[in-house]
PDB file of C-alpha atoms in Angstrom:
ATOM      1  CA  UNK A 211     -17.272 -27.283 -21.218  1.00 40.00           C
ATOM      2  CA  UNK A 212     -18.792 -25.557 -18.213  1.00 46.00           C
ATOM      3  CA  UNK A 213     -15.385 -24.247 -17.155  1.00 45.00           C
ATOM      4  CA  UNK A 214     -14.814 -22.848 -20.645  1.00 49.00           C
ATOM      5  CA  UNK A 215     -18.176 -21.056 -20.580  1.00 50.00           C
ATOM      6  CA  UNK A 216     -17.449 -19.694 -17.093  1.00 71.00           C
ATOM      7  CA  UNK A 217     -14.084 -18.332 -18.138  1.00 80.00           C
ATOM      8  CA  UNK A 218     -15.620 -16.823 -21.234  1.00 78.00           C
ATOM      9  CA  UNK A 219     -18.272 -15.120 -19.138  1.00 78.00           C
ATOM     10  CA  UNK A 220     -15.623 -13.765 -16.769  1.00 83.00           C
ATOM     11  CA  UNK A 221     -13.660 -12.249 -19.613  1.00 86.00           C
ATOM     12  CA  UNK A 222     -16.846 -10.834 -21.059  1.00 84.00           C
ATOM     13  CA  UNK A 223     -17.646  -9.051 -17.803  1.00 84.00           C
ATOM     14  CA  UNK A 224     -14.102  -7.681 -17.541  1.00 88.00           C
ATOM     15  CA  UNK A 225     -14.133  -6.475 -21.125  1.00 89.00           C
ATOM     16  CA  UNK A 226     -17.537  -4.841 -20.731  1.00 87.00           C
ATOM     17  CA  UNK A 227     -16.467  -2.898 -17.649  1.00 89.00           C
ATOM     18  CA  UNK A 228     -12.839  -2.340 -18.590  1.00 93.00           C
ATOM     19  CA  UNK A 229     -13.348   1.424 -18.467  1.00 93.00           C
ATOM     20  CA  UNK A 230     -14.401   1.183 -14.815  1.00 93.00           C
ATOM     21  CA  UNK A 231     -11.390  -0.929 -13.855  1.00 94.00           C
ATOM     22  CA  UNK A 232      -8.976   1.440 -15.603  1.00 95.00           C
ATOM     23  CA  UNK A 233     -10.646   4.504 -14.063  1.00 96.00           C
ATOM     24  CA  UNK A 234     -10.461   3.165 -10.509  1.00 96.00           C
ATOM     25  CA  UNK A 235      -6.826   2.120 -11.001  1.00 96.00           C
ATOM     26  CA  UNK A 236      -5.827   5.547 -12.308  1.00 96.00           C
ATOM     27  CA  UNK A 237      -7.634   7.303  -9.459  1.00 97.00           C
ATOM     28  CA  UNK A 238      -5.979   5.070  -6.841  1.00 96.00           C
ATOM     29  CA  UNK A 239      -2.492   5.584  -8.308  1.00 95.00           C
ATOM     30  CA  UNK A 240      -3.011   9.352  -8.575  1.00 96.00           C
ATOM     31  CA  UNK A 241      -4.254   9.697  -4.994  1.00 96.00           C
ATOM     32  CA  UNK A 242      -1.367   7.572  -3.701  1.00 95.00           C
ATOM     33  CA  UNK A 243       1.185   9.634  -5.630  1.00 94.00           C
ATOM     34  CA  UNK A 244      -0.226  12.954  -4.412  1.00 95.00           C
ATOM     35  CA  UNK A 245      -0.284  11.780  -0.793  1.00 95.00           C
ATOM     36  CA  UNK A 246       3.226  10.287  -0.988  1.00 92.00           C
ATOM     37  CA  UNK A 247       4.844  13.322  -2.632  1.00 91.00           C
ATOM     38  CA  UNK A 248       2.929  16.230  -1.120  1.00 92.00           C
ATOM     39  CA  UNK A 249       1.158  15.135   2.089  1.00 93.00           C
ATOM     40  CA  UNK A 250       3.290  12.641   4.017  1.00 91.00           C
ATOM     41  CA  UNK A 251       6.309  13.974   5.887  1.00 91.00           C
ATOM     42  CA  UNK A 252       9.616  12.268   4.985  1.00 92.00           C
ATOM     43  CA  UNK A 253      11.132  10.164   7.760  1.00 93.00           C
ATOM     44  CA  UNK A 254      14.890   9.591   8.016  1.00 93.00           C
ATOM     45  CA  UNK A 255      16.746   6.812   9.813  1.00 93.00           C
ATOM     46  CA  UNK A 256      20.085   6.833  11.579  1.00 92.00           C
ATOM     47  CA  UNK A 257      21.989   4.011  13.299  1.00 92.00           C
ATOM     48  CA  UNK A 258      24.768   3.574  15.817  1.00 93.00           C
ATOM     49  CA  UNK A 259      26.370   0.368  17.096  1.00 91.00           C
ATOM     50  CA  UNK A 260      27.487  -0.577  20.593  1.00 89.00           C
ATOM     51  CA  UNK A 261      29.529  -3.568  21.742  1.00 85.00           C
ATOM     52  CA  UNK A 262      28.695  -5.438  24.940  1.00 78.00           C
ATOM     53  CA  UNK A 263      31.827  -7.064  26.347  1.00 71.00           C
ATOM     54  CA  UNK A 264      32.744  -8.064  29.853  1.00 58.00           C
ATOM     55  CA  UNK A 265      35.860  -6.513  31.320  1.00 54.00           C
ATOM     56  CA  UNK A 266      38.715  -8.987  31.579  1.00 52.00           C
ATOM     57  CA  UNK A 267      41.577  -9.274  33.962  1.00 49.00           C
ATOM     58  CA  UNK A 268      44.815 -11.128  33.539  1.00 41.00           C
ATOM     59  CA  UNK A 269      43.381 -14.409  34.827  1.00 42.00           C
ATOM     60  CA  UNK A 270      40.106 -14.288  32.865  1.00 48.00           C
ATOM     61  CA  UNK A 271      40.007 -15.953  29.485  1.00 47.00           C
ATOM     62  CA  UNK A 272      37.776 -15.114  26.554  1.00 52.00           C
ATOM     63  CA  UNK A 273      35.609 -18.231  26.348  1.00 58.00           C
ATOM     64  CA  UNK A 274      32.229 -19.342  25.054  1.00 62.00           C
ATOM     65  CA  UNK A 275      30.538 -18.907  28.425  1.00 66.00           C
ATOM     66  CA  UNK A 276      31.628 -15.278  28.556  1.00 64.00           C
ATOM     67  CA  UNK A 277      30.255 -14.598  25.094  1.00 63.00           C
ATOM     68  CA  UNK A 278      26.934 -16.222  25.991  1.00 68.00           C
ATOM     69  CA  UNK A 279      26.697 -14.074  29.101  1.00 69.00           C
ATOM     70  CA  UNK A 280      27.273 -10.949  27.028  1.00 66.00           C
ATOM     71  CA  UNK A 281      24.583 -11.989  24.549  1.00 69.00           C
ATOM     72  CA  UNK A 282      22.088 -12.452  27.343  1.00 71.00           C
ATOM     73  CA  UNK A 283      22.995  -9.047  28.735  1.00 74.00           C
ATOM     74  CA  UNK A 284      22.017  -7.408  25.427  1.00 76.00           C
ATOM     75  CA  UNK A 285      18.360  -8.251  26.033  1.00 77.00           C
ATOM     76  CA  UNK A 286      18.553  -6.442  29.353  1.00 82.00           C
ATOM     77  CA  UNK A 287      20.372  -3.493  27.801  1.00 82.00           C
ATOM     78  CA  UNK A 288      17.738  -3.194  25.103  1.00 83.00           C
ATOM     79  CA  UNK A 289      15.126  -2.456  27.736  1.00 86.00           C
ATOM     80  CA  UNK A 290      17.417  -0.085  29.604  1.00 89.00           C
ATOM     81  CA  UNK A 291      18.198   1.990  26.513  1.00 90.00           C
ATOM     82  CA  UNK A 292      14.528   2.828  25.917  1.00 90.00           C
ATOM     83  CA  UNK A 293      13.772   3.417  29.593  1.00 91.00           C
ATOM     84  CA  UNK A 294      13.207   6.873  31.142  1.00 91.00           C
ATOM     85  CA  UNK A 295      16.470   6.468  33.069  1.00 91.00           C
ATOM     86  CA  UNK A 296      18.334   6.956  29.762  1.00 93.00           C
ATOM     87  CA  UNK A 297      15.912   8.893  27.572  1.00 94.00           C
ATOM     88  CA  UNK A 298      15.162  11.557  30.170  1.00 93.00           C
ATOM     89  CA  UNK A 299      18.832  12.512  30.075  1.00 93.00           C
ATOM     90  CA  UNK A 300      18.846  12.389  26.252  1.00 94.00           C
ATOM     91  CA  UNK A 301      15.886  14.778  26.110  1.00 94.00           C
ATOM     92  CA  UNK A 302      17.560  17.100  28.598  1.00 93.00           C
ATOM     93  CA  UNK A 303      20.924  17.060  26.832  1.00 93.00           C
ATOM     94  CA  UNK A 304      19.424  17.753  23.396  1.00 93.00           C
ATOM     95  CA  UNK A 305      16.899  20.232  24.852  1.00 90.00           C
ATOM     96  CA  UNK A 306      14.030  18.493  23.098  1.00 91.00           C
ATOM     97  CA  UNK A 307      10.419  19.512  23.563  1.00 90.00           C
ATOM     98  CA  UNK A 308       9.064  16.000  24.091  1.00 90.00           C
ATOM     99  CA  UNK A 309       8.801  13.336  26.762  1.00 90.00           C
ATOM    100  CA  UNK A 310      10.922  10.230  27.186  1.00 89.00           C
ATOM    101  CA  UNK A 311       7.908   8.083  26.342  1.00 90.00           C
ATOM    102  CA  UNK A 312       7.396   9.944  23.069  1.00 92.00           C
ATOM    103  CA  UNK A 313      11.093   9.622  22.230  1.00 92.00           C
ATOM    104  CA  UNK A 314      11.077   5.869  22.916  1.00 91.00           C
ATOM    105  CA  UNK A 315       8.632   5.463  20.021  1.00 91.00           C
ATOM    106  CA  UNK A 316      11.356   6.706  17.670  1.00 92.00           C
ATOM    107  CA  UNK A 317      14.072   4.377  18.978  1.00 93.00           C
ATOM    108  CA  UNK A 318      14.469   0.692  18.231  1.00 91.00           C
ATOM    109  CA  UNK A 319      17.241  -1.484  19.592  1.00 89.00           C
ATOM    110  CA  UNK A 320      18.119  -4.573  17.559  1.00 85.00           C
ATOM    111  CA  UNK A 321      20.790  -7.246  17.684  1.00 80.00           C
ATOM    112  CA  UNK A 322      21.635 -10.234  15.553  1.00 73.00           C
ATOM    113  CA  UNK A 323      21.277 -13.705  17.008  1.00 72.00           C
ATOM    114  CA  UNK A 324      24.251 -14.728  19.165  1.00 71.00           C
ATOM    115  CA  UNK A 325      25.919 -11.375  18.575  1.00 75.00           C
ATOM    116  CA  UNK A 326      27.461  -9.036  21.132  1.00 79.00           C
ATOM    117  CA  UNK A 327      26.763  -6.011  18.942  1.00 85.00           C
ATOM    118  CA  UNK A 328      23.557  -4.063  19.472  1.00 86.00           C
ATOM    119  CA  UNK A 329      22.260  -1.458  17.035  1.00 90.00           C
ATOM    120  CA  UNK A 330      20.379   1.672  18.077  1.00 93.00           C
ATOM    121  CA  UNK A 331      18.074   2.733  15.243  1.00 93.00           C
ATOM    122  CA  UNK A 332      16.403   6.144  15.366  1.00 94.00           C
ATOM    123  CA  UNK A 333      13.745   7.525  13.023  1.00 93.00           C
ATOM    124  CA  UNK A 334      12.934  11.212  12.786  1.00 94.00           C
ATOM    125  CA  UNK A 335      11.641  13.758  10.288  1.00 91.00           C
ATOM    126  CA  UNK A 336      15.099  15.372  10.322  1.00 92.00           C
ATOM    127  CA  UNK A 337      18.165  13.375   9.255  1.00 91.00           C
ATOM    128  CA  UNK A 338      20.458  15.517  11.406  1.00 92.00           C
ATOM    129  CA  UNK A 339      18.268  15.185  14.481  1.00 93.00           C
ATOM    130  CA  UNK A 340      18.003  11.420  14.008  1.00 93.00           C
ATOM    131  CA  UNK A 341      21.806  11.121  14.061  1.00 93.00           C
ATOM    132  CA  UNK A 342      22.026  13.358  17.142  1.00 93.00           C
ATOM    133  CA  UNK A 343      19.483  11.262  19.022  1.00 94.00           C
ATOM    134  CA  UNK A 344      21.241   7.996  18.108  1.00 94.00           C
ATOM    135  CA  UNK A 345      24.690   9.246  19.161  1.00 94.00           C
ATOM    136  CA  UNK A 346      23.437  10.902  22.345  1.00 94.00           C
ATOM    137  CA  UNK A 347      21.483   7.819  23.364  1.00 94.00           C
ATOM    138  CA  UNK A 348      24.548   5.593  22.911  1.00 93.00           C
ATOM    139  CA  UNK A 349      26.750   8.054  24.820  1.00 92.00           C
ATOM    140  CA  UNK A 350      24.325   8.461  27.730  1.00 93.00           C
ATOM    141  CA  UNK A 351      23.786   4.709  27.933  1.00 91.00           C
ATOM    142  CA  UNK A 352      27.526   4.073  28.019  1.00 89.00           C
ATOM    143  CA  UNK A 353      27.904   6.535  30.917  1.00 90.00           C
ATOM    144  CA  UNK A 354      24.922   5.267  32.903  1.00 89.00           C
ATOM    145  CA  UNK A 355      25.562   1.501  32.637  1.00 85.00           C
ATOM    146  CA  UNK A 356      28.256   1.461  35.364  1.00 84.00           C
ATOM    147  CA  UNK A 357      25.844   3.210  37.744  1.00 84.00           C
ATOM    148  CA  UNK A 358      22.868   1.018  36.918  1.00 83.00           C
ATOM    149  CA  UNK A 359      24.533  -2.415  36.786  1.00 79.00           C
ATOM    150  CA  UNK A 360      27.957  -1.889  38.329  1.00 73.00           C
ATOM    151  CA  UNK A 361      29.670  -3.017  35.125  1.00 70.00           C
ATOM    152  CA  UNK A 362      31.683  -1.204  32.512  1.00 73.00           C
ATOM    153  CA  UNK A 363      31.380  -3.319  29.412  1.00 75.00           C
ATOM    154  CA  UNK A 364      29.790  -1.120  26.743  1.00 82.00           C
ATOM    155  CA  UNK A 365      31.746   0.462  23.897  1.00 85.00           C
ATOM    156  CA  UNK A 366      30.504   2.543  20.969  1.00 88.00           C
ATOM    157  CA  UNK A 367      31.622   0.879  17.749  1.00 86.00           C
ATOM    158  CA  UNK A 368      30.296   3.375  15.209  1.00 87.00           C
ATOM    159  CA  UNK A 369      28.579   6.710  15.455  1.00 88.00           C
ATOM    160  CA  UNK A 370      25.637   7.804  13.382  1.00 89.00           C
ATOM    161  CA  UNK A 371      26.497  10.186  10.557  1.00 87.00           C
ATOM    162  CA  UNK A 372      24.495  12.309   8.140  1.00 83.00           C
ATOM    163  CA  UNK A 373      25.345  11.830   4.478  1.00 75.00           C
ATOM    164  CA  UNK A 374      25.369  14.651   1.956  1.00 71.00           C
ATOM    165  CA  UNK A 375      22.397  13.200   0.127  1.00 72.00           C
ATOM    166  CA  UNK A 376      20.419  11.549   2.900  1.00 77.00           C
ATOM    167  CA  UNK A 377      17.269   9.953   1.534  1.00 84.00           C
ATOM    168  CA  UNK A 378      14.179   9.224   3.618  1.00 88.00           C
ATOM    169  CA  UNK A 379      13.217   5.627   4.349  1.00 90.00           C
ATOM    170  CA  UNK A 380       9.540   6.482   4.088  1.00 89.00           C
ATOM    171  CA  UNK A 381       7.337   7.280   2.413  1.00 88.00           C
ATOM    172  CA  UNK A 382       8.425   5.386  -0.702  1.00 91.00           C
ATOM    173  CA  UNK A 383       6.325   6.944  -3.486  1.00 92.00           C
ATOM    174  CA  UNK A 384       7.047   4.329  -6.147  1.00 93.00           C
ATOM    175  CA  UNK A 385       6.222   1.465  -3.806  1.00 94.00           C
ATOM    176  CA  UNK A 386       3.065   3.207  -2.614  1.00 95.00           C
ATOM    177  CA  UNK A 387       1.943   3.842  -6.197  1.00 95.00           C
ATOM    178  CA  UNK A 388       2.617   0.205  -7.143  1.00 96.00           C
ATOM    179  CA  UNK A 389       0.547  -0.977  -4.188  1.00 96.00           C
ATOM    180  CA  UNK A 390      -2.208   1.488  -5.112  1.00 96.00           C
ATOM    181  CA  UNK A 391      -2.272   0.144  -8.680  1.00 96.00           C
ATOM    182  CA  UNK A 392      -2.698  -3.427  -7.422  1.00 97.00           C
ATOM    183  CA  UNK A 393      -5.387  -2.382  -4.942  1.00 96.00           C
ATOM    184  CA  UNK A 394      -7.122  -0.316  -7.641  1.00 96.00           C
ATOM    185  CA  UNK A 395      -7.163  -3.263 -10.029  1.00 96.00           C
ATOM    186  CA  UNK A 396      -8.591  -5.554  -7.367  1.00 96.00           C
ATOM    187  CA  UNK A 397     -11.217  -2.993  -6.369  1.00 96.00           C
ATOM    188  CA  UNK A 398     -12.170  -2.341  -9.991  1.00 94.00           C
ATOM    189  CA  UNK A 399     -12.493  -6.034 -10.803  1.00 94.00           C
ATOM    190  CA  UNK A 400     -14.476  -6.695  -7.645  1.00 93.00           C
ATOM    191  CA  UNK A 401     -16.819  -3.782  -8.322  1.00 94.00           C
ATOM    192  CA  UNK A 402     -17.296  -4.931 -11.907  1.00 91.00           C
ATOM    193  CA  UNK A 403     -18.426  -8.390 -10.837  1.00 89.00           C
ATOM    194  CA  UNK A 404     -20.622  -6.887  -8.117  1.00 91.00           C
ATOM    195  CA  UNK A 405     -22.397  -4.615 -10.597  1.00 90.00           C
ATOM    196  CA  UNK A 406     -22.801  -7.506 -12.993  1.00 84.00           C
ATOM    197  CA  UNK A 407     -24.276  -9.647 -10.227  1.00 84.00           C
ATOM    198  CA  UNK A 408     -26.739  -6.943  -9.197  1.00 87.00           C
ATOM    199  CA  UNK A 409     -27.760  -6.225 -12.794  1.00 80.00           C
ATOM    200  CA  UNK A 410     -30.746  -8.552 -13.431  1.00 76.00           C
ATOM    201  CA  UNK A 411     -32.040  -6.861 -16.569  1.00 77.00           C
ATOM    202  CA  UNK A 412     -32.270  -8.625 -19.931  1.00 72.00           C
ATOM    203  CA  UNK A 413     -30.478  -6.716 -22.637  1.00 70.00           C
ATOM    204  CA  UNK A 414     -29.989  -9.173 -25.488  1.00 72.00           C
ATOM    205  CA  UNK A 415     -31.645 -12.246 -26.886  1.00 72.00           C
ATOM    206  CA  UNK A 416     -28.626 -14.188 -25.694  1.00 74.00           C
ATOM    207  CA  UNK A 417     -29.608 -13.328 -22.102  1.00 71.00           C
ATOM    208  CA  UNK A 418     -33.041 -14.827 -22.689  1.00 73.00           C
ATOM    209  CA  UNK A 419     -31.567 -18.018 -24.086  1.00 74.00           C
ATOM    210  CA  UNK A 420     -29.193 -18.346 -21.126  1.00 72.00           C
ATOM    211  CA  UNK A 421     -31.850 -17.744 -18.455  1.00 72.00           C
ATOM    212  CA  UNK A 422     -34.919 -19.479 -19.936  1.00 72.00           C
ATOM    213  CA  UNK A 423     -32.966 -22.112 -21.841  1.00 73.00           C
ATOM    214  CA  UNK A 424     -35.282 -21.572 -24.806  1.00 74.00           C
ATOM    215  CA  UNK A 425     -34.414 -20.724 -28.376  1.00 76.00           C
ATOM    216  CA  UNK A 426     -35.292 -17.272 -29.688  1.00 72.00           C
ATOM    217  CA  UNK A 427     -37.703 -17.549 -32.636  1.00 74.00           C
ATOM    218  CA  UNK A 428     -38.280 -13.873 -33.264  1.00 71.00           C
ATOM    219  CA  UNK A 429     -36.923 -10.456 -32.490  1.00 70.00           C
ATOM    220  CA  UNK A 430     -38.864  -7.205 -32.411  1.00 70.00           C
ATOM    221  CA  UNK A 431     -36.756  -4.654 -34.180  1.00 70.00           C
ATOM    222  CA  UNK A 432     -36.309  -1.275 -32.622  1.00 67.00           C
ATOM    223  CA  UNK A 433     -38.224   1.350 -34.592  1.00 66.00           C
ATOM    224  CA  UNK A 434     -35.163   3.491 -35.008  1.00 65.00           C
ATOM    225  CA  UNK A 435     -33.448   0.630 -36.770  1.00 56.00           C
ATOM    226  CA  UNK A 436     -36.111   0.432 -39.506  1.00 55.00           C
ATOM    227  CA  UNK A 437     -34.806   2.114 -42.667  1.00 62.00           C
ATOM    228  CA  UNK A 438     -36.799   5.102 -43.808  1.00 64.00           C
ATOM    229  CA  UNK A 439     -38.556   4.796 -47.192  1.00 64.00           C
ATOM    230  CA  UNK A 440     -36.889   6.725 -49.947  1.00 63.00           C
ATOM    231  CA  UNK A 441     -38.866   9.625 -51.471  1.00 60.00           C
ATOM    232  CA  UNK A 442     -39.768   8.511 -55.018  1.00 54.00           C
ATOM    233  CA  UNK A 443     -41.562  10.985 -57.221  1.00 55.00           C
ATOM    234  CA  UNK A 444     -44.871   9.696 -58.623  1.00 54.00           C
ATOM    235  CA  UNK A 445     -47.027  11.127 -61.441  1.00 54.00           C
ATOM    236  CA  UNK A 446     -49.907  13.133 -60.162  1.00 52.00           C
ATOM    237  CA  UNK A 447     -53.112  11.207 -60.535  1.00 48.00           C
ATOM    238  CA  UNK A 448     -56.256  13.206 -60.201  1.00 49.00           C
ATOM    239  CA  UNK A 449     -58.697  11.134 -58.326  1.00 52.00           C
ATOM    240  CA  UNK A 450     -62.176  12.458 -58.829  1.00 55.00           C
ATOM    241  CA  UNK A 451     -65.437  10.956 -57.878  1.00 53.00           C
ATOM    242  CA  UNK A 452     -67.638  10.805 -61.041  1.00 58.00           C
ATOM    243  CA  UNK A 453     -70.744  12.925 -60.933  1.00 59.00           C
ATOM    244  CA  UNK A 454     -74.170  11.633 -61.677  1.00 60.00           C
ATOM    245  CA  UNK A 455     -74.474  10.774 -65.300  1.00 59.00           C
ATOM    246  CA  UNK A 456     -70.725  10.626 -65.866  1.00 58.00           C
ATOM    247  CA  UNK A 457     -68.546   7.651 -66.434  1.00 56.00           C
ATOM    248  CA  UNK A 458     -64.865   7.133 -65.818  1.00 52.00           C
ATOM    249  CA  UNK A 459     -62.771   8.466 -68.568  1.00 53.00           C
ATOM    250  CA  UNK A 460     -65.329  11.057 -69.756  1.00 50.00           C
TER     251      UNK A 460
END
């Protein structure tokens, strides 16, 4: 029974402050939509793939140990790709007005588990520039690997391209608005319960019964709720005080 009363009280609070919850939700969704569509700068992503493979001679066979060695080399190559030794040359070749450290924040090198293929992922506010950075980074890395590690085992599998209708990966307005709606609902509900908790005034006789656990035996009606008396015409009655020596009716 107590759980039923508690749930009923919760729904009562939500229903009483429904306007506040809806208002906060609408404001949150509107702000998120405006920021997503008009404030945030679109960011595009471009990818290129490289293959790490040891050079083979006539006597060397392609075995499991060789593949495992190549996989382990990818972890080393991942660090080399984002190092100044590579990115300084990328910045110089593309004539970019930024440092290698700043450029490394735009580049991410990933590889699947037990795979010899590494993927260079670049994010930039320009789709064309993102593809140029990805391709140039792969090309420079392929040229510099023989000098840095005395091996020639990197091949470019696929180059980054720019589609005719390239779409940004972020921001995602619909996702942001959906998140804002959820956050707005949570904030509105939380604020509603907070206001209800802080409100210690007694508004109805039901509040008195709940707090004092006493029955209400009388209610003082608000004066504005009392109906006004209707104006009924009455016959004029002349009330006169009788003079000395006079009687009523004379």
